[in-house]
């Protein structure tokens, strides 16, 4: 057998895609280093889910499924309410929560714990330049000394630095879906027990989900651009984002004033546009992309499960090709692209569902979910539709 080449691999981003890839690379005998811009592991955040055998089988192969199940949210119900918190309609939990739902921060901790012994982590740092030649990729960092790696993989999310530095020439990489999202933790004083409540007015939804075991609840806001014009904001300027959120939701009832009142104290405040990333190629020489950095889908697009499946495939293909990145990147892309495209298609209608534009559309949505319990075939169909994109891949077996 040929000797393994290109073993020294830098991954940018320590959320889901990065540590999952590090796990599989180490398993196949590569030496991963992960650089993460945040000073430590980022906690908090919303719940993410896994659904169907493709996602679950990869987690099982990693030996992490039981650990993840032990920390799942056990969400029982997601209820649309009126401004007095009276239920209007209930959505089956499986639509939001899949087969296993876990808070993103808890998942991050599990992945970090499973990789830290075999992976070098550089927190509080970021790649500032990439230059590749026959010897490898020469990398400079904001803080660490320059180093050379055999390969670099961007797992650094929607605003990926690796994508900007190595794929800058490709046009139209990020498509804004016209929806904005904000999420932050709040004290758990809404009497929720393994449930979520959502309140909608035209173009705006606010929600609170319980976050069992944390003493916190999670506030979520989904809204479309007021007046249809994209909102101009700096994704690093949270003061500006907090103001945008407060302005958009000014005058909205239910728990909204109370939730916004908690916003200044939230240290996990998150705000972004909901966007998709689409590239003609996911690699450029020795540099490749994975997870949201390469193909973000947005809520409803199985991004977390896709990141885990992609880690399995990318590392497996690198091992199968004995580190020949040209062969491996090509096969990774061919295997994953149709799967990713289905997830992106599914998520592209997210705005209509998450923040219906008119009172009529809100009423239609509520009526649909009120009818659902009386239509068992429709319930099965909804379950099937929400799972089928996540299962639509045949995963190869890779020898360890
Ligand atoms: C509001 C919202 C709700 C979602 N809900 C779901 C859901 O219910 N189910 C689901 O499956 N998916 C969901 N997703 C998608 C999911 O969060 C992602 O697809 C998934 O987490 C994979 O992300 P990732 O690891 O590729 O990137 P991210 O989670 O975005 O992580 C990127 C990491 O890179 C770091 N980073 C950024 N820039 C740099 C840099 N320059 N240098 C070093 N590090 C850097 C960041 O700090 C971060 O740690 C949701 C997404 C959003 C926005």
Coordinates of C-alpha atoms in Angstrom, one line a residue, residues 72-382:
X72 CA -31.0 15.5 23.9
X73 CA -33.6 18.2 24.5
X74 CA -36.6 15.8 24.4
X75 CA -38.7 18.5 22.9
X76 CA -42.3 17.4 23.2
X77 CA -44.3 20.2 21.6
X78 CA -44.0 23.3 19.5
X79 CA -47.1 25.5 19.8
X80 CA -48.2 28.5 18.0
X81 CA -49.8 30.9 20.4
X82 CA -51.8 34.1 20.4
X83 CA -50.6 37.3 22.2
X84 CA -52.0 36.0 25.5
X85 CA -50.0 32.7 25.1
X86 CA -53.2 30.7 24.3
X87 CA -52.4 27.8 21.9
X88 CA -53.6 28.3 18.4
X89 CA -52.0 25.3 16.8
X90 CA -49.4 22.7 17.6
X91 CA -46.6 21.5 15.2
X92 CA -45.4 17.9 15.6
X93 CA -42.1 18.0 17.5
X94 CA -40.4 15.9 14.9
X95 CA -40.5 18.7 12.3
X96 CA -38.3 20.9 14.4
X97 CA -36.5 18.3 16.5
X98 CA -35.8 15.4 14.1
X99 CA -34.9 12.1 15.7
X100 CA -32.4 13.5 18.2
X101 CA -32.2 17.2 19.1
X102 CA -29.4 18.7 21.1
X103 CA -28.4 22.3 22.0
X104 CA -25.6 23.4 19.6
X105 CA -23.3 24.2 22.6
X106 CA -23.8 20.7 24.1
X107 CA -22.9 19.1 20.7
X108 CA -19.9 21.3 20.4
X109 CA -18.7 20.2 23.9
X110 CA -19.1 16.5 23.0
X111 CA -17.2 16.9 19.7
X112 CA -14.4 18.8 21.4
X113 CA -14.2 16.3 24.2
X114 CA -13.9 13.5 21.6
X115 CA -11.1 15.2 19.7
X116 CA -9.0 17.2 22.0
X117 CA -6.5 14.3 22.8
X118 CA -5.7 13.8 19.1
X119 CA -6.1 17.3 17.7
X120 CA -4.2 20.5 18.3
X121 CA -6.6 23.3 19.0
X122 CA -5.6 27.0 18.6
X123 CA -8.3 29.1 20.2
X124 CA -8.5 32.9 19.8
X125 CA -6.7 32.9 16.5
X126 CA -7.6 33.1 12.8
X127 CA -6.0 32.6 9.4
X128 CA -5.0 35.9 7.8
X129 CA -3.4 34.6 4.5
X130 CA -3.0 31.4 2.5
X131 CA -0.4 30.8 -0.1
X132 CA 0.0 27.4 -1.7
X133 CA 2.7 25.7 -3.8
X134 CA 4.1 22.2 -4.3
X135 CA 5.4 22.0 -0.7
X136 CA 2.0 22.8 0.9
X137 CA -0.1 25.7 2.1
X138 CA 1.9 28.5 3.8
X139 CA -0.4 30.0 6.4
X140 CA -0.2 33.2 8.4
X141 CA -2.3 33.8 11.5
X142 CA -3.5 36.8 13.4
X143 CA -1.6 35.7 16.5
X144 CA 0.4 32.5 16.0
X145 CA 3.7 32.3 14.0
X146 CA 3.3 31.4 10.3
X147 CA 3.2 27.6 9.6
X148 CA 3.0 25.3 6.6
X149 CA 0.4 22.6 6.3
X150 CA -0.2 20.0 3.7
X151 CA -3.9 20.8 3.4
X152 CA -6.3 23.5 4.7
X153 CA -10.0 22.9 5.2
X154 CA -12.4 25.8 5.9
X155 CA -15.1 24.8 8.4
X156 CA -15.6 28.4 9.5
X157 CA -19.2 28.9 8.7
X158 CA -21.2 31.4 6.6
X159 CA -18.6 34.2 6.8
X160 CA -15.7 31.8 6.2
X161 CA -12.2 33.4 6.1
X162 CA -10.9 30.4 4.1
X163 CA -13.6 30.9 1.4
X164 CA -12.7 34.6 1.2
X165 CA -8.9 33.9 1.0
X166 CA -8.9 30.9 -1.3
X167 CA -12.1 31.2 -3.3
X168 CA -12.4 34.9 -3.7
X169 CA -12.7 34.8 -7.4
X170 CA -16.0 33.0 -7.6
X171 CA -19.0 35.3 -7.9
X172 CA -22.4 35.0 -6.2
X173 CA -21.2 32.7 -3.4
X174 CA -23.7 33.8 -0.8
X175 CA -27.5 34.2 -1.5
X176 CA -29.5 36.0 1.1
X177 CA -32.9 34.3 1.5
X178 CA -34.5 37.5 2.7
X179 CA -34.9 36.2 6.3
X180 CA -33.0 37.3 9.4
X181 CA -32.5 35.4 12.6
X182 CA -31.5 36.3 16.1
X183 CA -31.1 33.9 19.0
X184 CA -30.0 34.4 22.6
X185 CA -30.4 32.8 26.0
X186 CA -32.8 34.3 28.5
X187 CA -33.7 33.3 32.1
X188 CA -36.2 30.4 32.1
X189 CA -39.3 32.2 33.4
X190 CA -41.9 31.3 30.8
X191 CA -43.1 28.1 32.4
X192 CA -42.0 25.9 29.5
X193 CA -41.4 22.2 30.0
X194 CA -39.6 20.6 27.0
X195 CA -41.6 22.8 24.7
X196 CA -41.4 25.8 22.4
X197 CA -43.9 28.6 21.8
X198 CA -44.0 30.7 18.7
X199 CA -45.9 34.0 18.1
X200 CA -46.2 35.4 14.7
X201 CA -47.3 38.8 13.2
X202 CA -46.9 39.4 9.5
X203 CA -43.2 39.1 8.6
X204 CA -42.1 38.5 12.2
X205 CA -42.0 35.5 14.5
X206 CA -40.8 35.4 18.0
X207 CA -40.3 32.2 20.0
X208 CA -39.1 30.8 23.3
X209 CA -37.9 27.3 23.6
X210 CA -37.0 25.5 26.9
X211 CA -33.4 24.5 27.2
X212 CA -33.6 21.7 29.8
X213 CA -30.8 21.4 32.3
X214 CA -29.4 24.9 31.6
X215 CA -31.7 27.0 33.8
X216 CA -32.1 29.1 30.6
X217 CA -34.6 29.3 27.8
X218 CA -33.7 30.2 24.2
X219 CA -35.3 33.3 22.6
X220 CA -35.5 33.1 18.8
X221 CA -36.6 35.7 16.3
X222 CA -37.2 35.2 12.6
X223 CA -38.2 38.2 10.4
X224 CA -38.2 39.2 6.8
X225 CA -36.6 42.5 5.6
X226 CA -38.9 45.3 6.5
X227 CA -40.1 46.8 3.2
X228 CA -38.4 44.0 1.3
X229 CA -35.1 45.9 1.2
X230 CA -32.1 43.9 2.5
X231 CA -30.8 45.1 5.8
X232 CA -27.4 46.5 5.7
X233 CA -25.5 45.4 8.8
X234 CA -22.0 44.4 9.8
X235 CA -22.0 40.8 11.0
X236 CA -19.4 41.6 13.7
X237 CA -21.2 44.6 15.1
X238 CA -23.5 43.2 17.7
X239 CA -24.5 46.6 19.1
X240 CA -25.8 47.5 15.7
X241 CA -27.6 44.1 15.4
X242 CA -29.3 44.5 18.8
X243 CA -30.6 47.9 17.7
X244 CA -31.9 46.4 14.5
X245 CA -33.8 43.7 16.3
X246 CA -35.2 46.1 18.9
X247 CA -36.4 48.4 16.1
X248 CA -38.0 45.7 14.0
X249 CA -39.9 44.2 17.0
X250 CA -40.9 47.5 18.6
X251 CA -44.6 47.4 19.3
X252 CA -45.0 43.6 18.9
X253 CA -46.8 42.0 21.9
X254 CA -46.7 38.7 23.7
X255 CA -43.4 38.1 25.5
X256 CA -41.5 40.2 23.0
X257 CA -40.9 43.3 25.2
X258 CA -39.8 41.1 28.0
X259 CA -37.4 39.1 25.7
X260 CA -36.0 42.3 24.3
X261 CA -35.5 43.6 27.8
X262 CA -33.2 40.6 28.5
X263 CA -31.2 41.1 25.3
X264 CA -28.6 43.5 26.8
X265 CA -27.6 40.8 29.4
X266 CA -27.3 38.0 26.8
X267 CA -23.6 37.1 26.3
X268 CA -24.5 34.6 23.5
X269 CA -26.4 37.0 21.3
X270 CA -26.5 35.8 17.7
X271 CA -27.8 37.7 14.7
X272 CA -27.4 37.0 11.0
X273 CA -29.1 36.9 7.7
X274 CA -30.3 33.5 6.6
X275 CA -28.1 32.8 3.6
X276 CA -27.0 29.9 1.4
X277 CA -23.5 29.4 0.1
X278 CA -23.2 28.0 -3.4
X279 CA -19.9 27.5 -5.1
X280 CA -18.9 25.9 -8.5
X281 CA -16.1 24.0 -6.8
X282 CA -15.6 23.2 -3.1
X283 CA -11.8 23.0 -3.4
X284 CA -9.0 25.1 -4.8
X285 CA -5.8 23.2 -5.0
X286 CA -4.9 22.0 -1.5
X287 CA -7.7 24.0 0.1
X288 CA -11.3 22.7 0.5
X289 CA -14.4 23.7 2.3
X290 CA -16.9 21.8 4.5
X291 CA -20.1 22.6 6.4
X292 CA -21.7 26.0 6.2
X293 CA -18.5 27.5 4.8
X294 CA -18.9 25.5 1.6
X295 CA -22.6 25.0 1.3
X296 CA -24.7 26.6 4.1
X297 CA -28.4 25.8 3.6
X298 CA -30.1 27.8 6.4
X299 CA -32.6 26.5 9.0
X300 CA -34.5 23.5 7.6
X301 CA -31.6 22.4 5.4
X302 CA -30.1 19.7 7.8
X303 CA -26.9 21.8 8.1
X304 CA -25.7 20.0 11.2
X305 CA -26.3 16.5 10.0
X306 CA -24.7 17.4 6.7
X307 CA -21.6 18.7 8.4
X308 CA -21.2 15.4 10.3
X309 CA -21.8 13.3 7.1
X310 CA -19.4 15.5 5.2
X311 CA -16.7 15.0 7.8
X312 CA -17.1 11.2 7.4
X313 CA -16.9 11.4 3.6
X314 CA -14.1 13.9 3.3
X315 CA -11.8 12.2 5.8
X316 CA -12.7 8.8 4.4
X317 CA -11.9 9.8 0.8
X318 CA -8.6 11.3 1.9
X319 CA -7.7 8.1 3.6
X320 CA -8.9 5.9 0.7
X321 CA -6.8 8.0 -1.7
X322 CA -3.8 7.7 0.7
X323 CA -3.8 11.5 1.1
X324 CA -4.0 12.4 -2.6
X325 CA -6.2 15.4 -2.2
X326 CA -6.9 15.8 -5.9
X327 CA -8.6 12.4 -6.0
X328 CA -10.2 12.8 -2.6
X329 CA -11.6 16.3 -3.0
X330 CA -13.1 15.3 -6.3
X331 CA -14.9 12.2 -4.9
X332 CA -16.0 14.1 -1.8
X333 CA -17.7 16.7 -4.0
X334 CA -19.3 14.2 -6.3
X335 CA -20.8 12.2 -3.4
X336 CA -22.0 15.1 -1.4
X337 CA -23.2 17.6 -4.0
X338 CA -26.6 16.1 -4.7
X339 CA -27.2 15.6 -1.0
X340 CA -26.3 19.2 -0.2
X341 CA -28.5 20.5 -3.1
X342 CA -31.5 18.7 -1.7
X343 CA -31.0 20.3 1.7
X344 CA -30.6 23.7 0.2
X345 CA -33.7 23.3 -1.9
X346 CA -35.7 22.3 1.2
X347 CA -34.5 25.3 3.2
X348 CA -35.1 27.8 0.4
X349 CA -38.8 28.2 1.3
X350 CA -37.9 28.8 5.0
X351 CA -39.0 32.5 5.0
X352 CA -42.7 31.7 4.1
X353 CA -42.8 29.1 6.9
X354 CA -40.8 30.8 9.6
X355 CA -42.1 34.3 9.2
X356 CA -45.3 34.2 7.0
X357 CA -45.7 37.6 5.3
X358 CA -49.4 38.3 5.9
X359 CA -52.1 37.6 8.5
X360 CA -53.8 35.3 5.9
X361 CA -50.7 33.2 5.5
X362 CA -50.3 33.0 9.3
X363 CA -53.9 31.8 9.6
X364 CA -53.3 29.2 6.8
X365 CA -50.2 27.8 8.5
X366 CA -52.1 27.6 11.8
X367 CA -55.1 25.9 10.2
X368 CA -52.8 23.3 8.5
X369 CA -51.2 22.3 11.8
X370 CA -54.6 22.3 13.6
X371 CA -55.9 19.8 10.9
X372 CA -52.8 17.6 11.0
X373 CA -53.7 15.4 14.0
X374 CA -56.9 14.4 12.3
X375 CA -55.1 13.4 9.1
X376 CA -52.8 10.5 9.9
X377 CA -51.6 10.0 6.3
X378 CA -50.7 13.7 6.2
X379 CA -48.8 13.4 9.5
X380 CA -46.8 10.5 8.0
X381 CA -46.2 12.5 4.8
X382 CA -44.9 15.5 6.8

